[in-house]
Short mmCIF file of C-alpha atoms in Angstrom, two decimals:
data_model
loop_
_atom_site.label_atom_id
_atom_site.label_comp_id
_atom_site.label_asym_id
_atom_site.label_seq_id
_atom_site.Cartn_x
_atom_site.Cartn_y
_atom_site.Cartn_z
CA UNK A 124 108.89 -82.03 21.37
CA UNK A 125 106.00 -80.39 22.78
CA UNK A 126 106.27 -76.92 23.90
CA UNK A 127 104.50 -75.02 25.99
CA UNK A 128 105.16 -72.35 29.06
CA UNK A 129 106.16 -74.93 30.99
CA UNK A 130 108.47 -77.08 28.66
CA UNK A 131 110.02 -73.76 26.76
CA UNK A 132 111.24 -74.37 23.56
CA UNK A 133 114.32 -71.51 21.77
CA UNK A 134 113.64 -70.23 18.48
CA UNK A 135 116.83 -68.92 16.74
CA UNK A 136 116.01 -66.25 14.21
CA UNK A 137 118.76 -64.23 12.32
CA UNK A 138 118.20 -61.13 13.55
CA UNK A 139 116.69 -59.20 10.65
CA UNK A 140 114.30 -56.27 11.68
CA UNK A 141 111.99 -57.67 9.09
CA UNK A 142 111.50 -60.69 10.60
CA UNK A 143 110.79 -60.04 13.92
CA UNK A 144 108.64 -57.48 16.06
CA UNK A 145 107.32 -56.99 19.32
CA UNK A 146 103.90 -58.82 18.78
CA UNK A 147 105.44 -61.76 17.41
CA UNK A 148 108.21 -62.18 20.48
CA UNK A 149 105.12 -61.42 22.95
CA UNK A 150 103.37 -64.28 21.14
CA UNK A 151 106.51 -66.79 20.96
CA UNK A 152 106.75 -66.22 24.42
CA UNK A 153 103.10 -66.83 25.89
CA UNK A 154 103.50 -70.07 23.95
CA UNK A 155 106.44 -71.18 25.48
CA UNK A 156 109.15 -69.95 22.54
CA UNK A 157 112.15 -68.07 23.97
CA UNK A 158 113.19 -65.92 21.15
CA UNK A 159 117.21 -65.78 20.14
CA UNK A 160 118.35 -62.97 17.75
CA UNK A 161 121.72 -63.48 16.28
CA UNK A 162 123.44 -60.18 15.04
CA UNK A 163 122.48 -59.66 11.22
CA UNK A 164 125.23 -59.83 8.43
CA UNK A 165 126.86 -62.78 10.19
CA UNK A 166 125.75 -65.63 8.31
CA UNK A 167 128.77 -67.29 7.70
CA UNK A 168 129.38 -67.26 10.90
CA UNK A 169 126.64 -67.65 13.36
CA UNK A 170 124.11 -68.85 10.85
CA UNK A 171 125.73 -72.09 9.39
CA UNK A 172 122.00 -73.46 8.60
CA UNK A 173 121.61 -70.91 6.10
CA UNK A 174 124.64 -72.38 4.19
CA UNK A 175 124.06 -75.93 4.45
CA UNK A 176 120.81 -76.79 5.99
CA UNK A 177 118.83 -74.55 3.27
CA UNK A 178 120.77 -75.29 0.40
CA UNK A 179 119.38 -79.28 0.98
CA UNK A 180 116.20 -77.63 1.66
CA UNK A 181 115.76 -76.02 -1.70
CA UNK A 182 116.73 -78.91 -3.19
CA UNK A 183 114.44 -81.47 -2.00
CA UNK A 184 111.70 -78.92 -2.32
CA UNK A 185 112.51 -78.49 -5.94
CA UNK A 186 112.83 -82.47 -6.18
CA UNK A 187 109.03 -82.37 -4.78
CA UNK A 188 107.71 -79.95 -6.89
CA UNK A 189 108.66 -81.56 -10.14
CA UNK A 190 107.24 -84.83 -8.79
CA UNK A 191 103.61 -82.83 -7.79
CA UNK A 192 104.26 -81.48 -11.78
CA UNK A 193 104.86 -84.65 -12.93
CA UNK A 194 101.95 -86.29 -10.88
CA UNK A 195 99.42 -83.53 -11.92
CA UNK A 196 100.31 -83.88 -15.80
CA UNK A 197 100.11 -87.57 -15.67
CA UNK A 198 96.71 -87.31 -14.22
CA UNK A 199 95.61 -84.47 -17.10
CA UNK A 200 95.32 -82.10 -14.20
CA UNK A 201 97.05 -78.39 -14.58
CA UNK A 202 100.74 -78.54 -13.61
CA UNK A 203 100.35 -75.52 -11.42
CA UNK A 204 101.47 -75.62 -7.82
CA UNK A 205 98.35 -73.94 -6.31
CA UNK A 206 98.87 -72.28 -2.74
CA UNK A 207 97.20 -75.42 -0.94
CA UNK A 208 99.72 -77.57 -2.50
CA UNK A 209 102.87 -76.46 -0.81
CA UNK A 210 102.69 -77.84 2.42
CA UNK A 211 102.64 -81.36 1.10
CA UNK A 212 105.65 -80.34 -1.00
CA UNK A 213 107.69 -78.91 1.65
CA UNK A 214 106.90 -81.67 4.65
CA UNK A 215 109.22 -84.10 3.45
CA UNK A 216 112.17 -82.26 2.69
CA UNK A 217 111.95 -80.09 5.88
CA UNK A 218 111.56 -83.56 8.05
CA UNK A 219 114.68 -85.19 6.16
CA UNK A 220 117.15 -81.67 6.13
CA UNK A 221 116.33 -79.82 9.58
CA UNK A 222 117.15 -82.81 11.50
CA UNK A 223 119.27 -82.45 14.92
CA UNK A 224 122.43 -84.23 13.20
CA UNK A 225 122.19 -82.05 10.28
CA UNK A 226 121.95 -78.88 12.25
CA UNK A 227 124.31 -80.02 14.76
CA UNK A 228 126.80 -80.88 12.06
CA UNK A 229 126.62 -77.00 10.42
CA UNK A 230 126.89 -75.77 14.00
CA UNK A 231 130.15 -77.47 14.55
CA UNK A 232 131.59 -76.66 11.22
CA UNK A 233 131.39 -73.08 11.93
CA UNK A 234 132.63 -73.41 15.56
CA UNK A 235 129.45 -72.86 17.40
CA UNK A 236 128.96 -76.69 18.92
CA UNK A 237 130.88 -77.38 20.72
CA UNK A 238 130.93 -73.89 21.57
CA UNK A 239 134.31 -72.05 21.11
CA UNK A 240 135.41 -68.43 20.91
CA UNK A 241 136.99 -68.93 17.79
CA UNK A 242 133.94 -67.72 16.09
CA UNK A 243 133.50 -64.49 17.77
CA UNK A 244 137.76 -64.08 17.52
CA UNK A 245 137.20 -64.64 13.91
CA UNK A 246 134.28 -61.77 13.82
CA UNK A 247 135.98 -59.26 15.75
CA UNK A 248 139.28 -59.76 13.88
CA UNK A 249 137.10 -59.35 10.60
CA UNK A 250 135.59 -55.88 11.87
CA UNK A 251 138.71 -54.82 13.04
CA UNK A 252 140.75 -55.54 9.40
CA UNK A 253 137.65 -54.10 7.54
CA UNK A 254 137.52 -50.84 10.25
CA UNK A 255 141.66 -50.53 9.44
CA UNK A 256 140.88 -50.97 5.70
CA UNK A 257 138.26 -48.31 5.79
CA UNK A 258 140.42 -45.81 7.52
CA UNK A 259 143.17 -46.30 5.18
CA UNK A 260 141.07 -45.42 2.30
CA UNK A 261 140.05 -42.34 4.07
CA UNK A 262 143.33 -41.21 4.74
CA UNK A 263 144.26 -41.79 0.95
CA UNK A 264 141.68 -40.42 -0.89
CA UNK A 265 142.57 -37.32 -2.78
CA UNK A 266 140.28 -34.55 -1.96
#
């Protein structure tokens, strides 16, 4: 898919403040990417690719890295993985992991696609229960 200011794309990020700054957002906008930040600490509900796709990706990268090291050793080269080797190592695992089918399946698993309010009601319920537990604990803590 070609992204441009005329043919925009969407970049989903986890909302962690260390991952995003104004300069980055402006660069994305100029390139044709709209940035959507998800609330932090909601990985289990709103960032299903963290719990499904990335584990598959890490497995694939490990496999490719081991293959790279084995090949280097067979050729009598240093088994050390250099900075310039990483793009070749991660390319195939990335291509096979982050497919539309895998991402949509992960989203469906947590209820993001097709959209349901179940995810947001669950988050609200968890927050309410945590707040109630905190209030009870504060009342029962001896001074």
